[in-house]
């Protein structure tokens, strides 16, 4: 101290302030108008920003855990499950926990196949204003949450979207895609049997159609419906005609003994005999050179000479048709039984809570944004005022400035900030 200092200056220099809090409070009180303006402007600006943020709606759905036995298509899983009782708990859970129904369902729901189907169904590239599928998948994944409850195994699906109806529809689409892929990717024995029978049925149906067409065309060309019954009926008809012809010959012999050749009764019986002989020749096939050909233009039924040859072809065609028909009936029954067994083994998606249309928005919290944002900006400005005052020396006895000046020395020739 020098002798030029006044007593008040000596007291001020030797007696530091008791604390920095009154000085900070006084500093902020002197700048309260600035702080009020900053708070008001921040409130108005943040209100505008909060109103410009589009609403987000959240649709939730919950799925029951899929039966573990439905996912196990081999006896290996059952064998491991039986052996798990002999293993320590941690080791058994490590071996059997590698493939759980929940993990399988979540893997399917987050797969690229499901995402692409949903993107194409709702045209999300146009909705999100994104041209590439890769970026659209990332956007969809960011708006979708698929979580499994480890205790209950219930899977929760949450979808966020600007449109509440579209959020519900996308959540429902996830459930449909999961059910469809579980059906398509099922490797159960019943499914393999059903797929095999389905292929065999297709082949047998084609063979049955071709054999029935060939049989019908042959029967139509040759008037052959049942060669055995037709042969029996033809022989009976020939025998009846033969009997009538013998009776007519006997009657003619009696008339010739009484009347002349020009008698009308003689001519009538002779004409009847000629017609009977003509019908017998047609039935017997007399004069036919090619007995294996089709029927003639004036021939209604095959003759006795044609029936044996036509019968061989007819029997072959009919046997082929009957065999294909029997196979088709048997395979159809097995196919239906396989479908029933497959329906029992295929894991089906059981919806606990279906997707709902959100009644209110879930984002943004506009009041929280406005209040917290206003408080943050106001406190930031207040901190800036205090920090600037500390740096300029407005609050004496502060050790912070001394440390900062040691680290970052200030050139004394530079003008100081008046405060």
mmCIF file of C-alpha atoms in Angstrom:
data_model
loop_
_atom_site.group_PDB
_atom_site.id
_atom_site.type_symbol
_atom_site.label_atom_id
_atom_site.label_comp_id
_atom_site.label_asym_id
_atom_site.label_seq_id
_atom_site.Cartn_x
_atom_site.Cartn_y
_atom_site.Cartn_z
ATOM 1 C CA UNK A 1 0.000 0.000 0.000
ATOM 2 C CA UNK A 2 1.138 3.548 -0.760
ATOM 3 C CA UNK A 3 0.509 6.620 1.252
ATOM 4 C CA UNK A 4 -1.677 8.109 -1.463
ATOM 5 C CA UNK A 5 -4.489 5.603 -0.869
ATOM 6 C CA UNK A 6 -7.520 6.812 1.045
ATOM 7 C CA UNK A 7 -8.856 4.899 4.061
ATOM 8 C CA UNK A 8 -11.883 3.810 2.092
ATOM 9 C CA UNK A 9 -9.676 2.460 -0.674
ATOM 10 C CA UNK A 10 -7.524 0.673 1.881
ATOM 11 C CA UNK A 11 -10.621 -0.904 3.437
ATOM 12 C CA UNK A 12 -11.964 -1.916 -0.018
ATOM 13 C CA UNK A 13 -8.639 -3.441 -1.036
ATOM 14 C CA UNK A 14 -7.992 -5.294 2.193
ATOM 15 C CA UNK A 15 -11.565 -6.495 2.678
ATOM 16 C CA UNK A 16 -12.761 -8.692 -0.202
ATOM 17 C CA UNK A 17 -16.442 -9.265 -0.682
ATOM 18 C CA UNK A 18 -17.994 -11.973 1.444
ATOM 19 C CA UNK A 19 -19.316 -13.851 -1.617
ATOM 20 C CA UNK A 20 -20.019 -13.655 -5.356
ATOM 21 C CA UNK A 21 -23.741 -14.416 -5.159
ATOM 22 C CA UNK A 22 -25.014 -10.913 -4.395
ATOM 23 C CA UNK A 23 -22.946 -9.538 -7.232
ATOM 24 C CA UNK A 24 -24.356 -12.119 -9.726
ATOM 25 C CA UNK A 25 -27.861 -11.448 -8.483
ATOM 26 C CA UNK A 26 -27.377 -7.737 -8.851
ATOM 27 C CA UNK A 27 -25.892 -8.213 -12.319
ATOM 28 C CA UNK A 28 -28.851 -10.307 -13.498
ATOM 29 C CA UNK A 29 -31.270 -7.865 -11.865
ATOM 30 C CA UNK A 30 -29.732 -5.060 -13.859
ATOM 31 C CA UNK A 31 -30.240 -7.042 -17.049
ATOM 32 C CA UNK A 32 -33.730 -8.301 -16.286
ATOM 33 C CA UNK A 33 -35.298 -6.435 -19.198
ATOM 34 C CA UNK A 34 -32.958 -8.200 -21.599
ATOM 35 C CA UNK A 35 -33.752 -11.548 -20.016
ATOM 36 C CA UNK A 36 -37.503 -10.885 -20.224
ATOM 37 C CA UNK A 37 -37.202 -9.930 -23.910
ATOM 38 C CA UNK A 38 -35.136 -13.038 -24.629
ATOM 39 C CA UNK A 39 -37.670 -15.227 -22.823
ATOM 40 C CA UNK A 40 -40.603 -13.649 -24.691
ATOM 41 C CA UNK A 41 -38.934 -13.914 -28.087
ATOM 42 C CA UNK A 42 -37.854 -17.510 -27.359
ATOM 43 C CA UNK A 43 -41.388 -18.394 -26.297
ATOM 44 C CA UNK A 44 -42.907 -17.001 -29.505
ATOM 45 C CA UNK A 45 -40.276 -18.582 -31.768
ATOM 46 C CA UNK A 46 -40.494 -21.957 -30.078
ATOM 47 C CA UNK A 47 -44.290 -21.871 -30.300
ATOM 48 C CA UNK A 48 -43.993 -21.388 -34.062
ATOM 49 C CA UNK A 49 -41.385 -24.137 -34.366
ATOM 50 C CA UNK A 50 -43.469 -26.517 -32.252
ATOM 51 C CA UNK A 51 -46.537 -25.867 -34.403
ATOM 52 C CA UNK A 52 -44.542 -26.565 -37.578
ATOM 53 C CA UNK A 53 -43.445 -29.999 -36.360
ATOM 54 C CA UNK A 54 -45.872 -32.571 -37.859
ATOM 55 C CA UNK A 55 -47.821 -34.837 -35.550
ATOM 56 C CA UNK A 56 -46.711 -38.423 -35.043
ATOM 57 C CA UNK A 57 -49.230 -41.149 -34.207
ATOM 58 C CA UNK A 58 -48.352 -44.484 -32.653
ATOM 59 C CA UNK A 59 -50.243 -47.707 -33.295
ATOM 60 C CA UNK A 60 -49.546 -50.710 -31.060
ATOM 61 C CA UNK A 61 -50.195 -54.430 -31.500
ATOM 62 C CA UNK A 62 -49.317 -57.415 -29.355
ATOM 63 C CA UNK A 63 -48.806 -61.001 -30.518
ATOM 64 C CA UNK A 64 -48.954 -64.155 -28.478
ATOM 65 C CA UNK A 65 -45.769 -66.269 -28.474
ATOM 66 C CA UNK A 66 -45.723 -68.901 -31.202
ATOM 67 C CA UNK A 67 -45.757 -72.524 -30.125
ATOM 68 C CA UNK A 68 -42.206 -73.889 -29.936
ATOM 69 C CA UNK A 69 -43.293 -77.294 -31.253
ATOM 70 C CA UNK A 70 -44.668 -75.687 -34.392
ATOM 71 C CA UNK A 71 -41.266 -74.290 -35.239
ATOM 72 C CA UNK A 72 -39.487 -77.591 -34.582
ATOM 73 C CA UNK A 73 -39.611 -79.661 -37.756
ATOM 74 C CA UNK A 74 -37.147 -82.374 -36.760
ATOM 75 C CA UNK A 75 -36.784 -84.768 -33.869
ATOM 76 C CA UNK A 76 -33.491 -83.112 -32.971
ATOM 77 C CA UNK A 77 -35.211 -80.326 -31.092
ATOM 78 C CA UNK A 78 -37.284 -82.754 -29.033
ATOM 79 C CA UNK A 79 -34.197 -84.808 -28.272
ATOM 80 C CA UNK A 80 -32.358 -81.695 -27.128
ATOM 81 C CA UNK A 81 -35.338 -80.686 -25.036
ATOM 82 C CA UNK A 82 -35.335 -84.087 -23.370
ATOM 83 C CA UNK A 83 -31.627 -83.879 -22.678
ATOM 84 C CA UNK A 84 -31.851 -80.379 -21.260
ATOM 85 C CA UNK A 85 -32.953 -81.805 -17.912
ATOM 86 C CA UNK A 86 -29.520 -83.448 -17.526
ATOM 87 C CA UNK A 87 -27.619 -80.220 -18.347
ATOM 88 C CA UNK A 88 -26.962 -77.228 -16.110
ATOM 89 C CA UNK A 89 -29.476 -74.434 -16.419
ATOM 90 C CA UNK A 90 -27.121 -71.977 -18.132
ATOM 91 C CA UNK A 91 -25.834 -74.515 -20.631
ATOM 92 C CA UNK A 92 -29.288 -75.821 -21.421
ATOM 93 C CA UNK A 93 -30.637 -72.322 -21.963
ATOM 94 C CA UNK A 94 -27.655 -71.527 -24.148
ATOM 95 C CA UNK A 95 -28.247 -74.561 -26.352
ATOM 96 C CA UNK A 96 -32.012 -74.255 -26.592
ATOM 97 C CA UNK A 97 -32.165 -70.471 -26.529
ATOM 98 C CA UNK A 98 -30.419 -70.151 -29.868
ATOM 99 C CA UNK A 99 -33.745 -70.482 -31.653
ATOM 100 C CA UNK A 100 -36.743 -69.180 -29.769
ATOM 101 C CA UNK A 101 -40.163 -68.426 -31.243
ATOM 102 C CA UNK A 102 -39.851 -64.768 -30.312
ATOM 103 C CA UNK A 103 -36.427 -64.378 -31.891
ATOM 104 C CA UNK A 104 -37.635 -66.125 -35.033
ATOM 105 C CA UNK A 105 -40.685 -63.884 -35.278
ATOM 106 C CA UNK A 106 -38.652 -60.725 -34.723
ATOM 107 C CA UNK A 107 -36.141 -61.852 -37.338
ATOM 108 C CA UNK A 108 -38.932 -62.344 -39.863
ATOM 109 C CA UNK A 109 -40.599 -59.024 -39.022
ATOM 110 C CA UNK A 110 -37.343 -57.096 -39.500
ATOM 111 C CA UNK A 111 -36.328 -58.938 -42.665
ATOM 112 C CA UNK A 112 -35.824 -57.212 -45.987
ATOM 113 C CA UNK A 113 -38.616 -59.272 -47.564
ATOM 114 C CA UNK A 114 -41.229 -57.994 -45.110
ATOM 115 C CA UNK A 115 -39.987 -54.423 -45.345
ATOM 116 C CA UNK A 116 -40.021 -54.420 -49.155
ATOM 117 C CA UNK A 117 -43.550 -55.847 -49.248
ATOM 118 C CA UNK A 118 -44.788 -53.156 -46.871
ATOM 119 C CA UNK A 119 -42.929 -50.432 -48.797
ATOM 120 C CA UNK A 120 -44.539 -51.542 -52.043
ATOM 121 C CA UNK A 121 -47.982 -52.004 -50.509
ATOM 122 C CA UNK A 122 -48.177 -48.487 -49.033
ATOM 123 C CA UNK A 123 -45.863 -46.788 -51.563
ATOM 124 C CA UNK A 124 -43.681 -45.547 -48.724
ATOM 125 C CA UNK A 125 -40.989 -44.254 -51.058
ATOM 126 C CA UNK A 126 -43.431 -41.620 -52.225
ATOM 127 C CA UNK A 127 -44.728 -41.013 -48.696
ATOM 128 C CA UNK A 128 -41.214 -40.549 -47.274
ATOM 129 C CA UNK A 129 -39.986 -38.722 -50.410
ATOM 130 C CA UNK A 130 -37.140 -41.235 -50.805
ATOM 131 C CA UNK A 131 -36.206 -42.862 -54.104
ATOM 132 C CA UNK A 132 -33.987 -45.725 -52.898
ATOM 133 C CA UNK A 133 -35.215 -48.824 -51.136
ATOM 134 C CA UNK A 134 -32.213 -48.860 -48.799
ATOM 135 C CA UNK A 135 -32.987 -45.450 -47.355
ATOM 136 C CA UNK A 136 -36.705 -46.236 -47.206
ATOM 137 C CA UNK A 137 -35.982 -49.401 -45.200
ATOM 138 C CA UNK A 138 -33.924 -47.376 -42.728
ATOM 139 C CA UNK A 139 -36.743 -44.848 -42.433
ATOM 140 C CA UNK A 140 -39.329 -47.587 -41.892
ATOM 141 C CA UNK A 141 -37.094 -49.363 -39.363
ATOM 142 C CA UNK A 142 -36.670 -46.107 -37.466
ATOM 143 C CA UNK A 143 -40.449 -45.717 -37.258
ATOM 144 C CA UNK A 144 -41.041 -49.344 -36.243
ATOM 145 C CA UNK A 145 -40.296 -51.044 -32.943
ATOM 146 C CA UNK A 146 -40.514 -54.813 -32.444
ATOM 147 C CA UNK A 147 -39.803 -55.887 -28.868
ATOM 148 C CA UNK A 148 -40.238 -59.219 -27.086
ATOM 149 C CA UNK A 149 -41.084 -59.509 -23.420
ATOM 150 C CA UNK A 150 -38.545 -62.001 -22.087
ATOM 151 C CA UNK A 151 -40.824 -63.223 -19.304
ATOM 152 C CA UNK A 152 -44.110 -63.692 -21.141
ATOM 153 C CA UNK A 153 -42.779 -63.999 -24.696
ATOM 154 C CA UNK A 154 -45.365 -61.504 -25.970
ATOM 155 C CA UNK A 155 -44.167 -59.531 -28.997
ATOM 156 C CA UNK A 156 -45.085 -55.842 -29.123
ATOM 157 C CA UNK A 157 -45.171 -54.072 -32.513
ATOM 158 C CA UNK A 158 -45.213 -50.280 -32.527
ATOM 159 C CA UNK A 159 -45.483 -48.195 -35.703
ATOM 160 C CA UNK A 160 -45.129 -44.406 -35.883
ATOM 161 C CA UNK A 161 -46.568 -42.396 -38.746
ATOM 162 C CA UNK A 162 -47.982 -38.967 -39.553
ATOM 163 C CA UNK A 163 -51.302 -40.576 -40.558
ATOM 164 C CA UNK A 164 -53.075 -42.519 -37.753
ATOM 165 C CA UNK A 165 -54.894 -44.791 -40.204
ATOM 166 C CA UNK A 166 -51.699 -45.613 -42.090
ATOM 167 C CA UNK A 167 -49.946 -46.364 -38.800
ATOM 168 C CA UNK A 168 -52.675 -48.909 -37.992
ATOM 169 C CA UNK A 169 -52.541 -50.398 -41.498
ATOM 170 C CA UNK A 170 -48.751 -50.778 -41.459
ATOM 171 C CA UNK A 171 -48.900 -52.555 -38.081
ATOM 172 C CA UNK A 172 -51.584 -54.888 -39.468
ATOM 173 C CA UNK A 173 -49.425 -55.475 -42.568
ATOM 174 C CA UNK A 174 -46.558 -56.640 -40.349
ATOM 175 C CA UNK A 175 -48.855 -59.257 -38.814
ATOM 176 C CA UNK A 176 -50.079 -60.426 -42.242
ATOM 177 C CA UNK A 177 -46.544 -60.702 -43.591
ATOM 178 C CA UNK A 178 -45.439 -62.680 -40.532
ATOM 179 C CA UNK A 179 -48.307 -65.142 -40.957
ATOM 180 C CA UNK A 180 -47.659 -65.472 -44.701
ATOM 181 C CA UNK A 181 -43.929 -66.097 -44.343
ATOM 182 C CA UNK A 182 -44.411 -68.568 -41.496
ATOM 183 C CA UNK A 183 -46.699 -70.531 -43.811
ATOM 184 C CA UNK A 184 -44.356 -70.319 -46.800
ATOM 185 C CA UNK A 185 -41.181 -71.123 -44.880
ATOM 186 C CA UNK A 186 -42.600 -73.960 -42.840
ATOM 187 C CA UNK A 187 -40.476 -77.133 -43.197
ATOM 188 C CA UNK A 188 -42.741 -79.553 -41.335
ATOM 189 C CA UNK A 189 -43.216 -83.102 -42.563
ATOM 190 C CA UNK A 190 -46.909 -82.462 -43.166
ATOM 191 C CA UNK A 191 -46.064 -79.523 -45.400
ATOM 192 C CA UNK A 192 -43.524 -81.561 -47.371
ATOM 193 C CA UNK A 193 -46.105 -84.314 -47.813
ATOM 194 C CA UNK A 194 -48.726 -81.784 -48.884
ATOM 195 C CA UNK A 195 -46.370 -80.212 -51.429
ATOM 196 C CA UNK A 196 -45.487 -83.646 -52.842
ATOM 197 C CA UNK A 197 -49.132 -84.706 -53.082
ATOM 198 C CA UNK A 198 -50.033 -81.407 -54.675
ATOM 199 C CA UNK A 199 -47.469 -81.978 -57.428
ATOM 200 C CA UNK A 200 -48.575 -85.565 -57.955
ATOM 201 C CA UNK A 201 -52.216 -84.510 -58.104
ATOM 202 C CA UNK A 202 -51.403 -82.044 -60.829
ATOM 203 C CA UNK A 203 -49.684 -84.731 -62.925
ATOM 204 C CA UNK A 204 -52.415 -87.321 -62.293
ATOM 205 C CA UNK A 205 -55.098 -84.789 -63.180
ATOM 206 C CA UNK A 206 -53.439 -84.111 -66.521
ATOM 207 C CA UNK A 207 -53.155 -87.856 -67.235
ATOM 208 C CA UNK A 208 -56.768 -88.381 -66.207
ATOM 209 C CA UNK A 209 -57.964 -85.640 -68.513
ATOM 210 C CA UNK A 210 -55.975 -86.981 -71.456
ATOM 211 C CA UNK A 211 -57.098 -90.584 -70.884
ATOM 212 C CA UNK A 212 -60.753 -89.599 -70.521
ATOM 213 C CA UNK A 213 -60.506 -87.519 -73.699
ATOM 214 C CA UNK A 214 -58.932 -90.407 -75.625
ATOM 215 C CA UNK A 215 -61.601 -92.840 -74.373
ATOM 216 C CA UNK A 216 -64.435 -90.482 -75.233
ATOM 217 C CA UNK A 217 -63.070 -89.807 -78.728
ATOM 218 C CA UNK A 218 -62.604 -93.531 -79.396
ATOM 219 C CA UNK A 219 -66.098 -94.347 -78.120
ATOM 220 C CA UNK A 220 -67.605 -91.563 -80.192
ATOM 221 C CA UNK A 221 -65.890 -92.648 -83.421
ATOM 222 C CA UNK A 222 -66.704 -96.336 -83.008
ATOM 223 C CA UNK A 223 -69.987 -96.182 -81.045
ATOM 224 C CA UNK A 224 -68.372 -98.317 -78.379
ATOM 225 C CA UNK A 225 -69.660 -97.732 -74.886
ATOM 226 C CA UNK A 226 -69.174 -101.164 -73.318
ATOM 227 C CA UNK A 227 -67.907 -103.764 -75.751
ATOM 228 C CA UNK A 228 -68.910 -106.725 -73.566
ATOM 229 C CA UNK A 229 -72.513 -105.644 -73.194
ATOM 230 C CA UNK A 230 -72.590 -104.489 -76.792
ATOM 231 C CA UNK A 231 -71.291 -107.886 -77.958
ATOM 232 C CA UNK A 232 -73.859 -109.681 -75.869
ATOM 233 C CA UNK A 233 -76.696 -107.513 -77.167
ATOM 234 C CA UNK A 234 -75.430 -107.816 -80.765
ATOM 235 C CA UNK A 235 -75.284 -111.607 -80.557
ATOM 236 C CA UNK A 236 -78.769 -111.709 -79.055
ATOM 237 C CA UNK A 237 -80.061 -109.436 -81.814
ATOM 238 C CA UNK A 238 -78.386 -111.632 -84.469
ATOM 239 C CA UNK A 239 -79.911 -114.742 -82.932
ATOM 240 C CA UNK A 240 -83.339 -113.132 -82.910
ATOM 241 C CA UNK A 241 -82.975 -112.113 -86.548
ATOM 242 C CA UNK A 242 -81.786 -115.578 -87.403
ATOM 243 C CA UNK A 243 -84.837 -117.072 -85.704
ATOM 244 C CA UNK A 244 -87.141 -114.693 -87.551
ATOM 245 C CA UNK A 245 -85.386 -115.568 -90.832
ATOM 246 C CA UNK A 246 -85.895 -119.310 -90.241
ATOM 247 C CA UNK A 247 -89.542 -118.687 -89.396
ATOM 248 C CA UNK A 248 -89.963 -116.622 -92.595
ATOM 249 C CA UNK A 249 -88.297 -119.360 -94.680
ATOM 250 C CA UNK A 250 -90.706 -121.932 -93.276
ATOM 251 C CA UNK A 251 -93.642 -119.678 -93.997
ATOM 252 C CA UNK A 252 -92.374 -119.111 -97.562
ATOM 253 C CA UNK A 253 -92.080 -122.830 -98.193
ATOM 254 C CA UNK A 254 -95.691 -123.305 -97.165
ATOM 255 C CA UNK A 255 -96.938 -120.442 -99.319
ATOM 256 C CA UNK A 256 -94.972 -121.620 -102.388
ATOM 257 C CA UNK A 257 -96.685 -124.963 -102.108
ATOM 258 C CA UNK A 258 -100.079 -123.273 -102.350
ATOM 259 C CA UNK A 259 -99.595 -120.113 -104.398
ATOM 260 C CA UNK A 260 -97.580 -119.037 -107.374
ATOM 261 C CA UNK A 261 -94.481 -116.819 -107.299
ATOM 262 C CA UNK A 262 -96.497 -113.743 -108.233
ATOM 263 C CA UNK A 263 -98.807 -114.049 -105.262
ATOM 264 C CA UNK A 264 -98.721 -110.967 -103.009
ATOM 265 C CA UNK A 265 -98.281 -113.017 -99.849
ATOM 266 C CA UNK A 266 -95.352 -114.901 -101.342
ATOM 267 C CA UNK A 267 -93.709 -111.653 -102.423
ATOM 268 C CA UNK A 268 -94.295 -110.121 -98.993
ATOM 269 C CA UNK A 269 -92.643 -112.997 -97.147
ATOM 270 C CA UNK A 270 -89.754 -113.069 -99.625
ATOM 271 C CA UNK A 271 -89.168 -109.311 -99.119
ATOM 272 C CA UNK A 272 -89.170 -109.792 -95.366
ATOM 273 C CA UNK A 273 -86.605 -112.560 -95.723
ATOM 274 C CA UNK A 274 -84.345 -110.337 -97.822
ATOM 275 C CA UNK A 275 -84.464 -107.599 -95.200
ATOM 276 C CA UNK A 276 -83.681 -110.071 -92.418
ATOM 277 C CA UNK A 277 -80.695 -111.390 -94.351
ATOM 278 C CA UNK A 278 -79.484 -107.812 -94.951
ATOM 279 C CA UNK A 279 -79.664 -107.007 -91.231
ATOM 280 C CA UNK A 280 -77.848 -110.228 -90.413
ATOM 281 C CA UNK A 281 -75.049 -109.314 -92.836
ATOM 282 C CA UNK A 282 -74.689 -105.884 -91.214
ATOM 283 C CA UNK A 283 -74.578 -107.326 -87.713
ATOM 284 C CA UNK A 284 -72.159 -110.044 -88.745
ATOM 285 C CA UNK A 285 -69.926 -107.685 -90.709
ATOM 286 C CA UNK A 286 -69.931 -109.750 -93.868
ATOM 287 C CA UNK A 287 -68.080 -108.100 -96.707
ATOM 288 C CA UNK A 288 -65.966 -105.848 -94.456
ATOM 289 C CA UNK A 289 -62.329 -105.807 -95.497
ATOM 290 C CA UNK A 290 -60.948 -103.482 -92.729
ATOM 291 C CA UNK A 291 -62.467 -104.513 -89.443
ATOM 292 C CA UNK A 292 -60.257 -102.159 -87.429
ATOM 293 C CA UNK A 293 -61.441 -98.916 -89.015
ATOM 294 C CA UNK A 294 -64.063 -96.490 -87.889
ATOM 295 C CA UNK A 295 -67.764 -97.001 -88.517
ATOM 296 C CA UNK A 296 -69.135 -96.400 -91.956
ATOM 297 C CA UNK A 297 -71.462 -93.520 -92.801
ATOM 298 C CA UNK A 298 -74.571 -95.767 -92.671
ATOM 299 C CA UNK A 299 -73.383 -97.890 -89.739
ATOM 300 C CA UNK A 300 -74.857 -97.111 -86.339
ATOM 301 C CA UNK A 301 -73.091 -99.769 -84.257
ATOM 302 C CA UNK A 302 -69.965 -101.899 -84.734
ATOM 303 C CA UNK A 303 -70.474 -105.373 -86.152
ATOM 304 C CA UNK A 304 -69.605 -108.666 -84.489
ATOM 305 C CA UNK A 305 -66.417 -108.817 -86.585
ATOM 306 C CA UNK A 306 -65.340 -105.306 -85.386
ATOM 307 C CA UNK A 307 -66.143 -105.721 -81.708
ATOM 308 C CA UNK A 308 -63.147 -107.951 -80.750
ATOM 309 C CA UNK A 309 -60.612 -105.579 -82.314
ATOM 310 C CA UNK A 310 -62.366 -102.488 -80.987
ATOM 311 C CA UNK A 311 -62.716 -104.173 -77.607
ATOM 312 C CA UNK A 312 -58.939 -104.517 -77.179
ATOM 313 C CA UNK A 313 -58.379 -100.801 -77.749
ATOM 314 C CA UNK A 314 -61.396 -99.915 -75.665
ATOM 315 C CA UNK A 315 -60.199 -102.066 -72.763
ATOM 316 C CA UNK A 316 -56.736 -100.452 -72.826
ATOM 317 C CA UNK A 317 -58.188 -96.973 -72.865
ATOM 318 C CA UNK A 318 -60.764 -97.778 -70.234
ATOM 319 C CA UNK A 319 -58.184 -99.468 -67.976
ATOM 320 C CA UNK A 320 -55.920 -96.423 -68.226
ATOM 321 C CA UNK A 321 -58.815 -94.116 -67.441
ATOM 322 C CA UNK A 322 -59.949 -96.227 -64.477
ATOM 323 C CA UNK A 323 -56.425 -96.418 -63.064
ATOM 324 C CA UNK A 324 -55.919 -92.655 -63.310
ATOM 325 C CA UNK A 325 -59.329 -92.037 -61.762
ATOM 326 C CA UNK A 326 -58.586 -94.358 -58.841
ATOM 327 C CA UNK A 327 -55.200 -92.743 -58.252
ATOM 328 C CA UNK A 328 -56.752 -89.309 -58.380
ATOM 329 C CA UNK A 329 -59.366 -90.229 -55.770
ATOM 330 C CA UNK A 330 -56.777 -91.755 -53.427
ATOM 331 C CA UNK A 331 -54.359 -88.851 -53.758
ATOM 332 C CA UNK A 332 -57.172 -86.366 -53.220
ATOM 333 C CA UNK A 333 -58.063 -88.001 -49.903
ATOM 334 C CA UNK A 334 -54.404 -88.070 -48.815
ATOM 335 C CA UNK A 335 -53.994 -84.479 -49.934
ATOM 336 C CA UNK A 336 -56.887 -83.309 -47.796
ATOM 337 C CA UNK A 337 -55.537 -85.229 -44.789
ATOM 338 C CA UNK A 338 -52.096 -83.671 -45.342
ATOM 339 C CA UNK A 339 -53.643 -80.208 -45.463
ATOM 340 C CA UNK A 340 -55.354 -80.818 -42.130
ATOM 341 C CA UNK A 341 -52.103 -82.085 -40.596
ATOM 342 C CA UNK A 342 -50.203 -79.117 -42.008
ATOM 343 C CA UNK A 343 -52.737 -76.703 -40.562
ATOM 344 C CA UNK A 344 -52.101 -78.242 -37.150
ATOM 345 C CA UNK A 345 -48.299 -78.015 -37.460
ATOM 346 C CA UNK A 346 -47.891 -74.615 -39.133
ATOM 347 C CA UNK A 347 -47.314 -71.892 -36.535
ATOM 348 C CA UNK A 348 -50.113 -69.381 -36.770
ATOM 349 C CA UNK A 349 -49.925 -65.812 -35.567
ATOM 350 C CA UNK A 350 -52.223 -65.247 -32.596
ATOM 351 C CA UNK A 351 -53.047 -61.589 -32.125
ATOM 352 C CA UNK A 352 -53.502 -60.572 -28.510
ATOM 353 C CA UNK A 353 -54.156 -56.881 -29.180
ATOM 354 C CA UNK A 354 -54.940 -55.941 -32.785
ATOM 355 C CA UNK A 355 -53.546 -52.669 -34.162
ATOM 356 C CA UNK A 356 -55.600 -49.652 -33.194
ATOM 357 C CA UNK A 357 -56.161 -46.241 -34.734
ATOM 358 C CA UNK A 358 -54.439 -43.766 -32.370
ATOM 359 C CA UNK A 359 -56.843 -41.305 -30.795
ATOM 360 C CA UNK A 360 -54.196 -38.692 -29.967
ATOM 361 C CA UNK A 361 -50.716 -37.808 -31.092
ATOM 362 C CA UNK A 362 -47.660 -39.239 -29.382
ATOM 363 C CA UNK A 363 -45.184 -36.669 -30.728
ATOM 364 C CA UNK A 364 -44.214 -33.823 -30.528
ATOM 365 C CA UNK A 365 -44.756 -32.687 -26.885
ATOM 366 C CA UNK A 366 -45.254 -29.058 -27.856
ATOM 367 C CA UNK A 367 -45.756 -27.688 -24.338
ATOM 368 C CA UNK A 368 -42.593 -29.396 -23.123
ATOM 369 C CA UNK A 369 -40.636 -28.093 -26.113
ATOM 370 C CA UNK A 370 -41.836 -24.519 -25.570
ATOM 371 C CA UNK A 371 -41.373 -24.439 -21.783
ATOM 372 C CA UNK A 372 -38.044 -26.237 -21.601
ATOM 373 C CA UNK A 373 -36.728 -24.457 -24.673
ATOM 374 C CA UNK A 374 -37.634 -21.041 -23.269
ATOM 375 C CA UNK A 375 -36.052 -21.856 -19.914
ATOM 376 C CA UNK A 376 -32.920 -23.230 -21.565
ATOM 377 C CA UNK A 377 -32.438 -20.171 -23.790
ATOM 378 C CA UNK A 378 -33.112 -17.785 -20.894
ATOM 379 C CA UNK A 379 -30.636 -19.558 -18.602
ATOM 380 C CA UNK A 380 -28.104 -19.707 -21.439
ATOM 381 C CA UNK A 381 -28.336 -15.934 -21.949
ATOM 382 C CA UNK A 382 -28.054 -15.389 -18.196
ATOM 383 C CA UNK A 383 -24.990 -17.624 -18.086
ATOM 384 C CA UNK A 384 -23.505 -15.716 -21.008
ATOM 385 C CA UNK A 385 -24.054 -12.387 -19.180
ATOM 386 C CA UNK A 386 -22.447 -13.695 -15.991
ATOM 387 C CA UNK A 387 -19.573 -15.277 -17.871
ATOM 388 C CA UNK A 388 -18.894 -12.104 -19.829
ATOM 389 C CA UNK A 389 -18.943 -10.071 -16.623
ATOM 390 C CA UNK A 390 -16.562 -12.484 -14.936
ATOM 391 C CA UNK A 391 -14.204 -12.352 -17.889
ATOM 392 C CA UNK A 392 -14.266 -8.557 -17.954
ATOM 393 C CA UNK A 393 -13.596 -8.309 -14.229
ATOM 394 C CA UNK A 394 -17.022 -7.160 -13.221
ATOM 395 C CA UNK A 395 -17.077 -9.603 -10.313
ATOM 396 C CA UNK A 396 -13.886 -9.138 -8.241
ATOM 397 C CA UNK A 397 -12.114 -11.840 -6.317
ATOM 398 C CA UNK A 398 -12.997 -14.495 -8.897
ATOM 399 C CA UNK A 399 -10.309 -17.125 -9.277
ATOM 400 C CA UNK A 400 -11.704 -18.362 -12.555
ATOM 401 C CA UNK A 401 -10.461 -15.420 -14.556
ATOM 402 C CA UNK A 402 -7.005 -15.666 -13.078
ATOM 403 C CA UNK A 403 -6.781 -19.291 -14.147
ATOM 404 C CA UNK A 404 -8.036 -18.494 -17.645
ATOM 405 C CA UNK A 405 -5.597 -15.580 -18.004
ATOM 406 C CA UNK A 406 -2.785 -17.918 -17.007
ATOM 407 C CA UNK A 407 -3.810 -20.428 -19.668
ATOM 408 C CA UNK A 408 -4.803 -17.856 -22.300
ATOM 409 C CA UNK A 409 -2.752 -14.688 -21.687
ATOM 410 C CA UNK A 410 -4.400 -11.456 -22.847
ATOM 411 C CA UNK A 411 -2.416 -8.800 -24.645
ATOM 412 C CA UNK A 412 -2.599 -5.614 -22.447
ATOM 413 C CA UNK A 413 -2.563 -3.470 -25.562
ATOM 414 C CA UNK A 414 -5.856 -4.928 -26.770
ATOM 415 C CA UNK A 415 -8.918 -2.871 -25.834
ATOM 416 C CA UNK A 416 -10.843 -4.291 -22.922
ATOM 417 C CA UNK A 417 -14.548 -4.904 -23.091
ATOM 418 C CA UNK A 418 -16.294 -2.203 -21.103
ATOM 419 C CA UNK A 419 -18.938 -3.613 -18.826
#
